[in-house]
Amino acid sequence: MLKDMILIDIETQDFNVEAGIFEVACLVVQDYEVIDQLYLGKEIEDWDRERVYGYGFYDISNDEAYVNTFKSFLDKYNFPLVAHNCPFDRKFLVYYDWIPVDYPCYCSMRAIRYSISLESYSLANLVRHFGISSEVTHKAFDDIMNVFEIIRVLKPKTWVKVGKRKTNKRCNTVDVSIHGFN
């Protein structure tokens, strides 16, 4: 069971990695309690429309101050990253060198799928299913709070590192300590 993690959500405006990173929200979770958080985003001051999917924010992908703040935050905690649909977030973080390619990452959507059978594991469906919130805003901090609430309620037992396969049906946990993260 993975109980210590850095939950992360990024907003990108597009599926293509070249689109950039516009918002980043992190929650440091230890034994299903939030012990720290980080929010990175630089608002466009005269933006007069809704701020969703990173719109209304400047691209911070290559901004050294934001990248260094993020890396310092990761260095402070020796925990793996967990994102909903993690391969998506991870590809941006690796592409812009916010994390090394071998940084341990886990997908909450996949862990939830191993825990409960539903037709959809989208954040909107999970939020409705668990009665967490009335909507999914597609704002980084709101979305990661929703993921946290789902994880806290469900407490998934099976976590598989992104890029790895679950190899044994009887094996319901992943030993993350072998990666130096526990």
Short mmCIF file of N, CA and C in Angstrom, two decimals:
data_model
loop_
_atom_site.label_atom_id
_atom_site.label_comp_id
_atom_site.label_asym_id
_atom_site.label_seq_id
_atom_site.Cartn_x
_atom_site.Cartn_y
_atom_site.Cartn_z
N MET A 1 0.84 -1.18 0.00
CA MET A 1 0.00 0.00 0.00
C MET A 1 0.89 1.24 0.00
N LEU A 2 0.57 2.17 -0.83
CA LEU A 2 1.31 3.42 -0.95
C LEU A 2 0.59 4.47 -0.10
N LYS A 3 1.19 4.86 1.02
CA LYS A 3 0.54 5.82 1.91
C LYS A 3 1.25 7.17 1.94
N ASP A 4 2.48 7.23 1.47
CA ASP A 4 3.25 8.47 1.43
C ASP A 4 3.52 8.81 -0.02
N MET A 5 3.08 10.00 -0.43
CA MET A 5 3.16 10.35 -1.85
C MET A 5 3.07 11.86 -2.02
N ILE A 6 3.45 12.31 -3.19
CA ILE A 6 3.18 13.69 -3.60
C ILE A 6 2.15 13.60 -4.71
N LEU A 7 0.93 13.98 -4.39
CA LEU A 7 -0.11 14.04 -5.41
C LEU A 7 0.14 15.27 -6.26
N ILE A 8 -0.03 15.14 -7.56
CA ILE A 8 0.26 16.25 -8.46
C ILE A 8 -0.79 16.34 -9.57
N ASP A 9 -1.12 17.56 -9.94
CA ASP A 9 -1.95 17.80 -11.11
C ASP A 9 -1.35 18.99 -11.85
N ILE A 10 -1.29 18.86 -13.16
CA ILE A 10 -0.82 19.99 -13.98
C ILE A 10 -1.91 20.34 -14.98
N GLU A 11 -1.93 21.58 -15.40
CA GLU A 11 -2.83 22.04 -16.46
C GLU A 11 -1.96 22.46 -17.63
N THR A 12 -2.38 22.03 -18.85
CA THR A 12 -1.50 22.14 -20.01
C THR A 12 -2.09 22.83 -21.24
N GLN A 13 -3.38 23.05 -21.30
CA GLN A 13 -4.09 23.66 -22.43
C GLN A 13 -4.21 22.77 -23.65
N ASP A 14 -3.44 21.69 -23.74
CA ASP A 14 -3.47 20.82 -24.92
C ASP A 14 -2.84 19.49 -24.55
N PHE A 15 -3.08 18.48 -25.36
CA PHE A 15 -2.51 17.15 -25.12
C PHE A 15 -1.07 17.04 -25.60
N ASN A 16 -0.67 17.90 -26.53
CA ASN A 16 0.70 17.86 -27.06
C ASN A 16 1.65 18.43 -26.03
N VAL A 17 2.75 17.74 -25.82
CA VAL A 17 3.71 18.13 -24.80
C VAL A 17 4.31 19.52 -25.06
N GLU A 18 4.36 19.92 -26.33
CA GLU A 18 4.90 21.23 -26.66
C GLU A 18 3.99 22.38 -26.19
N ALA A 19 2.77 22.05 -25.78
CA ALA A 19 1.82 23.08 -25.33
C ALA A 19 2.31 23.82 -24.10
N GLY A 20 3.05 23.12 -23.23
CA GLY A 20 3.59 23.76 -22.05
C GLY A 20 2.85 23.40 -20.78
N ILE A 21 3.39 23.87 -19.67
CA ILE A 21 2.82 23.69 -18.34
C ILE A 21 2.37 25.06 -17.85
N PHE A 22 1.12 25.15 -17.41
CA PHE A 22 0.55 26.44 -17.01
C PHE A 22 0.19 26.51 -15.52
N GLU A 23 -0.14 25.38 -14.93
CA GLU A 23 -0.42 25.32 -13.50
C GLU A 23 0.10 24.00 -12.96
N VAL A 24 0.57 24.03 -11.73
CA VAL A 24 1.01 22.82 -11.04
C VAL A 24 0.51 22.91 -9.60
N ALA A 25 -0.14 21.83 -9.15
CA ALA A 25 -0.57 21.76 -7.76
C ALA A 25 -0.10 20.44 -7.18
N CYS A 26 0.47 20.51 -5.98
CA CYS A 26 0.98 19.32 -5.30
C CYS A 26 0.47 19.27 -3.86
N LEU A 27 0.15 18.07 -3.42
CA LEU A 27 -0.17 17.81 -2.02
C LEU A 27 0.78 16.73 -1.54
N VAL A 28 1.48 16.98 -0.46
CA VAL A 28 2.31 15.95 0.14
C VAL A 28 1.42 15.20 1.12
N VAL A 29 1.29 13.90 0.88
CA VAL A 29 0.40 13.07 1.69
C VAL A 29 1.24 12.04 2.43
N GLN A 30 1.03 12.01 3.73
CA GLN A 30 1.70 11.03 4.57
C GLN A 30 0.62 10.32 5.38
N ASP A 31 0.51 9.03 5.20
CA ASP A 31 -0.50 8.21 5.87
C ASP A 31 -1.90 8.83 5.71
N TYR A 32 -2.22 9.23 4.50
CA TYR A 32 -3.53 9.77 4.09
C TYR A 32 -3.88 11.11 4.75
N GLU A 33 -2.88 11.84 5.17
CA GLU A 33 -3.07 13.20 5.68
C GLU A 33 -2.18 14.14 4.88
N VAL A 34 -2.70 15.31 4.52
CA VAL A 34 -1.91 16.32 3.80
C VAL A 34 -1.00 17.01 4.81
N ILE A 35 0.31 16.96 4.53
CA ILE A 35 1.27 17.60 5.44
C ILE A 35 1.91 18.85 4.83
N ASP A 36 1.77 19.01 3.52
CA ASP A 36 2.33 20.20 2.86
C ASP A 36 1.69 20.31 1.48
N GLN A 37 1.83 21.48 0.89
CA GLN A 37 1.28 21.69 -0.45
C GLN A 37 2.10 22.72 -1.19
N LEU A 38 1.97 22.68 -2.51
CA LEU A 38 2.65 23.63 -3.38
C LEU A 38 1.72 23.95 -4.54
N TYR A 39 1.60 25.23 -4.84
CA TYR A 39 0.85 25.64 -6.02
C TYR A 39 1.75 26.56 -6.84
N LEU A 40 1.84 26.29 -8.14
CA LEU A 40 2.61 27.12 -9.05
C LEU A 40 1.72 27.52 -10.22
N GLY A 41 1.62 28.79 -10.44
CA GLY A 41 0.85 29.32 -11.55
C GLY A 41 1.02 30.83 -11.57
N LYS A 42 1.13 31.40 -12.75
CA LYS A 42 1.31 32.85 -12.89
C LYS A 42 0.14 33.37 -13.72
N GLU A 43 -0.80 34.01 -13.02
CA GLU A 43 -2.02 34.48 -13.66
C GLU A 43 -1.76 35.63 -14.64
N ILE A 44 -2.49 35.61 -15.74
CA ILE A 44 -2.51 36.74 -16.66
C ILE A 44 -3.49 37.73 -16.06
N GLU A 45 -3.00 38.90 -15.67
CA GLU A 45 -3.79 39.83 -14.87
C GLU A 45 -5.07 40.31 -15.55
N ASP A 46 -5.04 40.61 -16.83
CA ASP A 46 -6.22 41.17 -17.48
C ASP A 46 -7.09 40.09 -18.14
N TRP A 47 -6.92 38.84 -17.77
CA TRP A 47 -7.71 37.73 -18.32
C TRP A 47 -9.16 37.91 -17.87
N ASP A 48 -10.09 37.93 -18.82
CA ASP A 48 -11.49 38.19 -18.47
C ASP A 48 -12.40 36.99 -18.71
N ARG A 49 -11.81 35.84 -18.94
CA ARG A 49 -12.60 34.61 -19.10
C ARG A 49 -12.28 33.64 -17.97
N GLU A 50 -12.96 32.51 -17.97
CA GLU A 50 -12.75 31.53 -16.91
C GLU A 50 -11.33 30.96 -16.98
N ARG A 51 -10.75 30.73 -15.83
CA ARG A 51 -9.41 30.16 -15.73
C ARG A 51 -9.53 28.64 -15.56
N VAL A 52 -9.55 27.92 -16.68
CA VAL A 52 -9.63 26.46 -16.67
C VAL A 52 -8.61 25.89 -17.66
N TYR A 53 -8.20 24.65 -17.43
CA TYR A 53 -7.24 23.97 -18.29
C TYR A 53 -5.95 24.78 -18.49
N GLY A 54 -5.64 25.65 -17.55
CA GLY A 54 -4.44 26.47 -17.67
C GLY A 54 -4.64 27.77 -18.41
N TYR A 55 -5.81 27.97 -19.01
CA TYR A 55 -6.07 29.25 -19.69
C TYR A 55 -6.21 30.35 -18.66
N GLY A 56 -5.62 31.48 -18.97
CA GLY A 56 -5.59 32.59 -18.02
C GLY A 56 -4.30 32.61 -17.22
N PHE A 57 -3.37 31.72 -17.58
CA PHE A 57 -2.07 31.63 -16.91
C PHE A 57 -0.96 31.66 -17.96
N TYR A 58 0.19 32.15 -17.55
CA TYR A 58 1.37 32.12 -18.41
C TYR A 58 1.98 30.73 -18.41
N ASP A 59 2.65 30.39 -19.50
CA ASP A 59 3.39 29.14 -19.61
C ASP A 59 4.62 29.22 -18.69
N ILE A 60 4.70 28.31 -17.73
CA ILE A 60 5.82 28.31 -16.77
C ILE A 60 6.79 27.15 -17.03
N SER A 61 6.62 26.47 -18.14
CA SER A 61 7.41 25.27 -18.45
C SER A 61 8.91 25.45 -18.27
N ASN A 62 9.43 26.55 -18.79
CA ASN A 62 10.87 26.78 -18.78
C ASN A 62 11.28 27.93 -17.87
N ASP A 63 10.39 28.36 -17.00
CA ASP A 63 10.69 29.44 -16.07
C ASP A 63 11.52 28.87 -14.92
N GLU A 64 12.78 29.25 -14.86
CA GLU A 64 13.72 28.68 -13.89
C GLU A 64 13.24 28.81 -12.45
N ALA A 65 12.61 29.92 -12.11
CA ALA A 65 12.13 30.12 -10.74
C ALA A 65 11.09 29.06 -10.37
N TYR A 66 10.15 28.80 -11.28
CA TYR A 66 9.12 27.79 -11.01
C TYR A 66 9.70 26.38 -11.01
N VAL A 67 10.56 26.10 -11.97
CA VAL A 67 11.18 24.77 -12.06
C VAL A 67 12.00 24.51 -10.80
N ASN A 68 12.80 25.48 -10.38
CA ASN A 68 13.63 25.30 -9.19
C ASN A 68 12.79 25.17 -7.92
N THR A 69 11.71 25.91 -7.83
CA THR A 69 10.81 25.79 -6.67
C THR A 69 10.23 24.38 -6.61
N PHE A 70 9.81 23.87 -7.77
CA PHE A 70 9.26 22.52 -7.83
C PHE A 70 10.31 21.48 -7.44
N LYS A 71 11.50 21.58 -8.01
CA LYS A 71 12.55 20.61 -7.71
C LYS A 71 12.95 20.66 -6.23
N SER A 72 13.01 21.83 -5.66
CA SER A 72 13.31 21.96 -4.22
C SER A 72 12.23 21.30 -3.38
N PHE A 73 10.99 21.46 -3.81
CA PHE A 73 9.87 20.84 -3.10
C PHE A 73 10.00 19.31 -3.15
N LEU A 74 10.33 18.75 -4.30
CA LEU A 74 10.52 17.31 -4.42
C LEU A 74 11.69 16.84 -3.55
N ASP A 75 12.76 17.63 -3.51
CA ASP A 75 13.93 17.26 -2.71
C ASP A 75 13.61 17.23 -1.22
N LYS A 76 12.66 18.07 -0.81
CA LYS A 76 12.28 18.15 0.60
C LYS A 76 11.60 16.87 1.08
N TYR A 77 10.90 16.20 0.16
CA TYR A 77 10.16 14.99 0.51
C TYR A 77 10.66 13.83 -0.35
N ASN A 78 10.92 12.74 0.25
CA ASN A 78 11.44 11.58 -0.46
C ASN A 78 10.29 10.65 -0.85
N PHE A 79 9.28 11.20 -1.56
CA PHE A 79 8.08 10.45 -1.91
C PHE A 79 7.91 10.39 -3.43
N PRO A 80 7.27 9.34 -3.91
CA PRO A 80 6.96 9.27 -5.35
C PRO A 80 5.83 10.22 -5.72
N LEU A 81 5.74 10.52 -7.00
CA LEU A 81 4.64 11.34 -7.52
C LEU A 81 3.46 10.44 -7.87
N VAL A 82 2.26 10.93 -7.60
CA VAL A 82 1.03 10.24 -7.98
C VAL A 82 0.13 11.26 -8.67
N ALA A 83 -0.32 10.91 -9.86
CA ALA A 83 -1.24 11.78 -10.61
C ALA A 83 -2.36 10.93 -11.18
N HIS A 84 -3.49 11.55 -11.40
CA HIS A 84 -4.60 10.86 -12.05
C HIS A 84 -4.29 10.88 -13.54
N ASN A 85 -4.27 9.72 -14.16
CA ASN A 85 -3.77 9.57 -15.53
C ASN A 85 -2.31 10.05 -15.59
N CYS A 86 -1.52 9.48 -14.72
CA CYS A 86 -0.14 9.89 -14.52
C CYS A 86 0.73 9.91 -15.78
N PRO A 87 0.58 8.96 -16.71
CA PRO A 87 1.44 9.05 -17.89
C PRO A 87 1.34 10.41 -18.61
N PHE A 88 0.16 11.02 -18.58
CA PHE A 88 -0.03 12.33 -19.21
C PHE A 88 0.81 13.39 -18.48
N ASP A 89 0.61 13.54 -17.18
CA ASP A 89 1.35 14.55 -16.41
C ASP A 89 2.86 14.29 -16.47
N ARG A 90 3.23 13.02 -16.33
CA ARG A 90 4.63 12.65 -16.31
C ARG A 90 5.35 13.05 -17.59
N LYS A 91 4.70 12.85 -18.75
CA LYS A 91 5.38 13.16 -20.01
C LYS A 91 5.73 14.65 -20.09
N PHE A 92 4.89 15.52 -19.55
CA PHE A 92 5.19 16.96 -19.53
C PHE A 92 6.33 17.24 -18.55
N LEU A 93 6.27 16.65 -17.37
CA LEU A 93 7.29 16.89 -16.35
C LEU A 93 8.66 16.41 -16.81
N VAL A 94 8.71 15.29 -17.51
CA VAL A 94 9.98 14.77 -18.03
C VAL A 94 10.46 15.63 -19.20
N TYR A 95 9.56 15.94 -20.12
CA TYR A 95 9.92 16.71 -21.32
C TYR A 95 10.56 18.06 -20.95
N TYR A 96 10.00 18.73 -19.95
CA TYR A 96 10.51 20.04 -19.54
C TYR A 96 11.56 19.94 -18.44
N ASP A 97 12.01 18.73 -18.14
CA ASP A 97 13.06 18.48 -17.16
C ASP A 97 12.69 18.95 -15.75
N TRP A 98 11.43 18.78 -15.39
CA TRP A 98 11.01 19.05 -14.01
C TRP A 98 11.32 17.84 -13.14
N ILE A 99 11.33 16.64 -13.75
CA ILE A 99 11.72 15.41 -13.06
C ILE A 99 12.60 14.59 -14.01
N PRO A 100 13.50 13.78 -13.45
CA PRO A 100 14.26 12.86 -14.31
C PRO A 100 13.36 11.74 -14.80
N VAL A 101 13.74 11.12 -15.88
CA VAL A 101 12.93 10.07 -16.49
C VAL A 101 12.70 8.89 -15.55
N ASP A 102 13.61 8.66 -14.61
CA ASP A 102 13.47 7.52 -13.71
C ASP A 102 12.81 7.87 -12.37
N TYR A 103 12.28 9.09 -12.25
CA TYR A 103 11.60 9.45 -11.00
C TYR A 103 10.37 8.56 -10.82
N PRO A 104 10.18 7.95 -9.65
CA PRO A 104 9.05 7.04 -9.45
C PRO A 104 7.70 7.77 -9.51
N CYS A 105 6.85 7.29 -10.39
CA CYS A 105 5.53 7.88 -10.60
C CYS A 105 4.48 6.76 -10.61
N TYR A 106 3.33 7.07 -10.04
CA TYR A 106 2.24 6.11 -9.95
C TYR A 106 0.95 6.78 -10.40
N CYS A 107 0.05 5.98 -10.96
CA CYS A 107 -1.20 6.50 -11.50
C CYS A 107 -2.36 6.18 -10.56
N SER A 108 -3.01 7.21 -10.05
CA SER A 108 -4.15 6.98 -9.16
C SER A 108 -5.30 6.32 -9.91
N MET A 109 -5.48 6.65 -11.18
CA MET A 109 -6.56 6.04 -11.96
C MET A 109 -6.36 4.52 -12.02
N ARG A 110 -5.14 4.10 -12.24
CA ARG A 110 -4.84 2.68 -12.32
C ARG A 110 -5.04 2.00 -10.96
N ALA A 111 -4.59 2.63 -9.89
CA ALA A 111 -4.76 2.06 -8.55
C ALA A 111 -6.24 1.95 -8.19
N ILE A 112 -7.00 2.95 -8.57
CA ILE A 112 -8.44 2.93 -8.30
C ILE A 112 -9.10 1.81 -9.11
N ARG A 113 -8.68 1.64 -10.34
CA ARG A 113 -9.22 0.58 -11.19
C ARG A 113 -8.97 -0.80 -10.58
N TYR A 114 -7.84 -1.00 -9.91
CA TYR A 114 -7.57 -2.27 -9.24
C TYR A 114 -8.42 -2.43 -7.97
N SER A 115 -9.00 -1.35 -7.48
CA SER A 115 -9.74 -1.38 -6.22
C SER A 115 -11.25 -1.51 -6.38
N ILE A 116 -11.79 -0.95 -7.45
CA ILE A 116 -13.24 -0.88 -7.61
C ILE A 116 -13.58 -0.97 -9.09
N SER A 117 -14.69 -1.61 -9.39
CA SER A 117 -15.10 -1.76 -10.78
C SER A 117 -16.15 -0.71 -11.14
N LEU A 118 -15.81 0.13 -12.10
CA LEU A 118 -16.70 1.19 -12.58
C LEU A 118 -16.63 1.23 -14.10
N GLU A 119 -17.61 1.88 -14.71
CA GLU A 119 -17.58 2.03 -16.17
C GLU A 119 -16.54 3.06 -16.62
N SER A 120 -16.30 4.05 -15.78
CA SER A 120 -15.35 5.11 -16.12
C SER A 120 -14.55 5.49 -14.89
N TYR A 121 -13.28 5.75 -15.10
CA TYR A 121 -12.40 6.18 -14.02
C TYR A 121 -11.97 7.63 -14.21
N SER A 122 -12.73 8.35 -15.01
CA SER A 122 -12.45 9.78 -15.17
C SER A 122 -12.65 10.46 -13.83
N LEU A 123 -11.96 11.55 -13.64
CA LEU A 123 -12.07 12.27 -12.38
C LEU A 123 -13.51 12.71 -12.14
N ALA A 124 -14.19 13.18 -13.17
CA ALA A 124 -15.59 13.61 -13.03
C ALA A 124 -16.48 12.46 -12.56
N ASN A 125 -16.30 11.28 -13.13
CA ASN A 125 -17.11 10.14 -12.73
C ASN A 125 -16.80 9.71 -11.29
N LEU A 126 -15.53 9.70 -10.94
CA LEU A 126 -15.14 9.30 -9.58
C LEU A 126 -15.65 10.29 -8.54
N VAL A 127 -15.58 11.57 -8.85
CA VAL A 127 -16.07 12.60 -7.93
C VAL A 127 -17.57 12.41 -7.69
N ARG A 128 -18.30 12.13 -8.76
CA ARG A 128 -19.74 11.86 -8.62
C ARG A 128 -19.98 10.57 -7.84
N HIS A 129 -19.26 9.52 -8.20
CA HIS A 129 -19.45 8.21 -7.57
C HIS A 129 -19.25 8.28 -6.05
N PHE A 130 -18.21 8.97 -5.61
CA PHE A 130 -17.89 9.05 -4.19
C PHE A 130 -18.54 10.25 -3.49
N GLY A 131 -19.28 11.07 -4.24
CA GLY A 131 -19.93 12.23 -3.64
C GLY A 131 -18.95 13.25 -3.08
N ILE A 132 -17.82 13.39 -3.75
CA ILE A 132 -16.74 14.27 -3.29
C ILE A 132 -17.06 15.74 -3.55
N SER A 133 -17.55 16.04 -4.75
CA SER A 133 -17.78 17.42 -5.16
C SER A 133 -18.89 17.44 -6.20
N SER A 134 -19.46 18.60 -6.40
CA SER A 134 -20.52 18.72 -7.39
C SER A 134 -19.97 18.87 -8.80
N GLU A 135 -18.67 19.21 -8.93
CA GLU A 135 -18.08 19.39 -10.26
C GLU A 135 -16.57 19.20 -10.22
N VAL A 136 -16.03 19.01 -11.41
CA VAL A 136 -14.58 19.00 -11.62
C VAL A 136 -14.27 20.28 -12.37
N THR A 137 -13.43 21.12 -11.79
CA THR A 137 -13.21 22.47 -12.34
C THR A 137 -12.12 22.54 -13.39
N HIS A 138 -11.26 21.55 -13.46
CA HIS A 138 -10.09 21.58 -14.36
C HIS A 138 -9.17 22.74 -14.01
N LYS A 139 -9.08 22.98 -12.72
CA LYS A 139 -8.09 23.89 -12.14
C LYS A 139 -7.18 23.00 -11.29
N ALA A 140 -5.90 23.19 -11.39
CA ALA A 140 -4.94 22.24 -10.82
C ALA A 140 -5.19 21.97 -9.34
N PHE A 141 -5.36 22.99 -8.53
CA PHE A 141 -5.48 22.75 -7.10
C PHE A 141 -6.81 22.08 -6.76
N ASP A 142 -7.90 22.50 -7.38
CA ASP A 142 -9.20 21.85 -7.15
C ASP A 142 -9.15 20.38 -7.54
N ASP A 143 -8.57 20.10 -8.69
CA ASP A 143 -8.52 18.73 -9.18
C ASP A 143 -7.70 17.83 -8.26
N ILE A 144 -6.57 18.33 -7.77
CA ILE A 144 -5.74 17.48 -6.92
C ILE A 144 -6.38 17.27 -5.56
N MET A 145 -7.16 18.23 -5.09
CA MET A 145 -7.91 18.03 -3.84
C MET A 145 -8.95 16.93 -4.03
N ASN A 146 -9.59 16.89 -5.19
CA ASN A 146 -10.55 15.82 -5.48
C ASN A 146 -9.87 14.46 -5.51
N VAL A 147 -8.71 14.39 -6.15
CA VAL A 147 -7.96 13.12 -6.19
C VAL A 147 -7.60 12.70 -4.78
N PHE A 148 -7.13 13.62 -3.96
CA PHE A 148 -6.78 13.30 -2.58
C PHE A 148 -7.98 12.71 -1.83
N GLU A 149 -9.13 13.34 -1.96
CA GLU A 149 -10.32 12.85 -1.24
C GLU A 149 -10.69 11.44 -1.69
N ILE A 150 -10.58 11.17 -2.97
CA ILE A 150 -10.89 9.83 -3.48
C ILE A 150 -9.90 8.81 -2.92
N ILE A 151 -8.62 9.13 -2.96
CA ILE A 151 -7.57 8.24 -2.45
C ILE A 151 -7.76 8.01 -0.96
N ARG A 152 -8.08 9.06 -0.24
CA ARG A 152 -8.26 8.96 1.22
C ARG A 152 -9.43 8.05 1.57
N VAL A 153 -10.51 8.13 0.80
CA VAL A 153 -11.67 7.29 1.03
C VAL A 153 -11.41 5.84 0.62
N LEU A 154 -10.82 5.65 -0.55
CA LEU A 154 -10.67 4.32 -1.12
C LEU A 154 -9.44 3.56 -0.59
N LYS A 155 -8.37 4.28 -0.31
CA LYS A 155 -7.11 3.68 0.15
C LYS A 155 -6.71 2.47 -0.72
N PRO A 156 -6.42 2.72 -1.98
CA PRO A 156 -6.05 1.61 -2.88
C PRO A 156 -4.86 0.81 -2.34
N LYS A 157 -4.93 -0.48 -2.55
CA LYS A 157 -3.85 -1.35 -2.07
C LYS A 157 -2.84 -1.69 -3.16
N THR A 158 -3.24 -1.65 -4.41
CA THR A 158 -2.35 -2.04 -5.50
C THR A 158 -1.88 -0.80 -6.26
N TRP A 159 -0.59 -0.57 -6.23
CA TRP A 159 0.04 0.54 -6.94
C TRP A 159 1.14 -0.03 -7.82
N VAL A 160 1.12 0.32 -9.08
CA VAL A 160 2.13 -0.16 -10.01
C VAL A 160 2.82 1.06 -10.62
N LYS A 161 4.13 1.04 -10.56
CA LYS A 161 4.92 2.16 -11.09
C LYS A 161 4.59 2.37 -12.57
N VAL A 162 4.46 3.62 -12.99
CA VAL A 162 4.20 3.93 -14.39
C VAL A 162 5.32 3.32 -15.24
N GLY A 163 4.92 2.63 -16.28
CA GLY A 163 5.86 1.95 -17.16
C GLY A 163 6.06 0.48 -16.82
N LYS A 164 5.50 0.04 -15.70
CA LYS A 164 5.60 -1.37 -15.29
C LYS A 164 4.24 -2.03 -15.43
N ARG A 165 4.25 -3.36 -15.48
CA ARG A 165 3.01 -4.13 -15.54
C ARG A 165 2.79 -4.83 -14.21
N LYS A 166 1.54 -4.99 -13.86
CA LYS A 166 1.19 -5.81 -12.71
C LYS A 166 1.38 -7.25 -13.17
N THR A 167 2.31 -7.98 -12.55
CA THR A 167 2.69 -9.29 -13.08
C THR A 167 2.01 -10.47 -12.41
N ASN A 168 1.47 -10.30 -11.23
CA ASN A 168 0.91 -11.43 -10.49
C ASN A 168 -0.39 -11.01 -9.85
N LYS A 169 -1.47 -11.71 -10.18
CA LYS A 169 -2.78 -11.36 -9.61
C LYS A 169 -2.80 -11.46 -8.10
N ARG A 170 -1.99 -12.33 -7.53
CA ARG A 170 -1.96 -12.46 -6.07
C ARG A 170 -1.14 -11.36 -5.43
N CYS A 171 -0.33 -10.70 -6.19
CA CYS A 171 0.49 -9.61 -5.66
C CYS A 171 -0.36 -8.34 -5.68
N ASN A 172 -0.76 -7.88 -4.50
CA ASN A 172 -1.64 -6.72 -4.47
C ASN A 172 -0.95 -5.47 -3.92
N THR A 173 0.34 -5.51 -3.75
CA THR A 173 1.06 -4.32 -3.34
C THR A 173 2.34 -4.19 -4.13
N VAL A 174 2.85 -3.00 -4.19
CA VAL A 174 4.12 -2.75 -4.84
C VAL A 174 5.07 -2.21 -3.77
N ASP A 175 6.23 -2.81 -3.65
CA ASP A 175 7.21 -2.38 -2.67
C ASP A 175 7.93 -1.16 -3.22
N VAL A 176 7.50 0.03 -2.79
CA VAL A 176 8.12 1.25 -3.29
C VAL A 176 9.43 1.54 -2.58
N SER A 177 9.72 0.85 -1.51
CA SER A 177 10.97 1.13 -0.81
C SER A 177 12.18 0.71 -1.64
N ILE A 178 12.00 -0.20 -2.61
CA ILE A 178 13.13 -0.59 -3.44
C ILE A 178 13.61 0.56 -4.32
N HIS A 179 12.78 1.57 -4.48
CA HIS A 179 13.16 2.73 -5.27
C HIS A 179 13.77 3.83 -4.39
N GLY A 180 13.89 3.56 -3.10
CA GLY A 180 14.40 4.56 -2.17
C GLY A 180 13.31 5.51 -1.72
N PHE A 181 12.07 5.21 -2.03
CA PHE A 181 10.95 6.04 -1.63
C PHE A 181 10.06 5.19 -0.76
N ASN A 182 9.82 5.61 0.46
CA ASN A 182 8.93 4.87 1.34
C ASN A 182 8.08 5.77 2.16
#
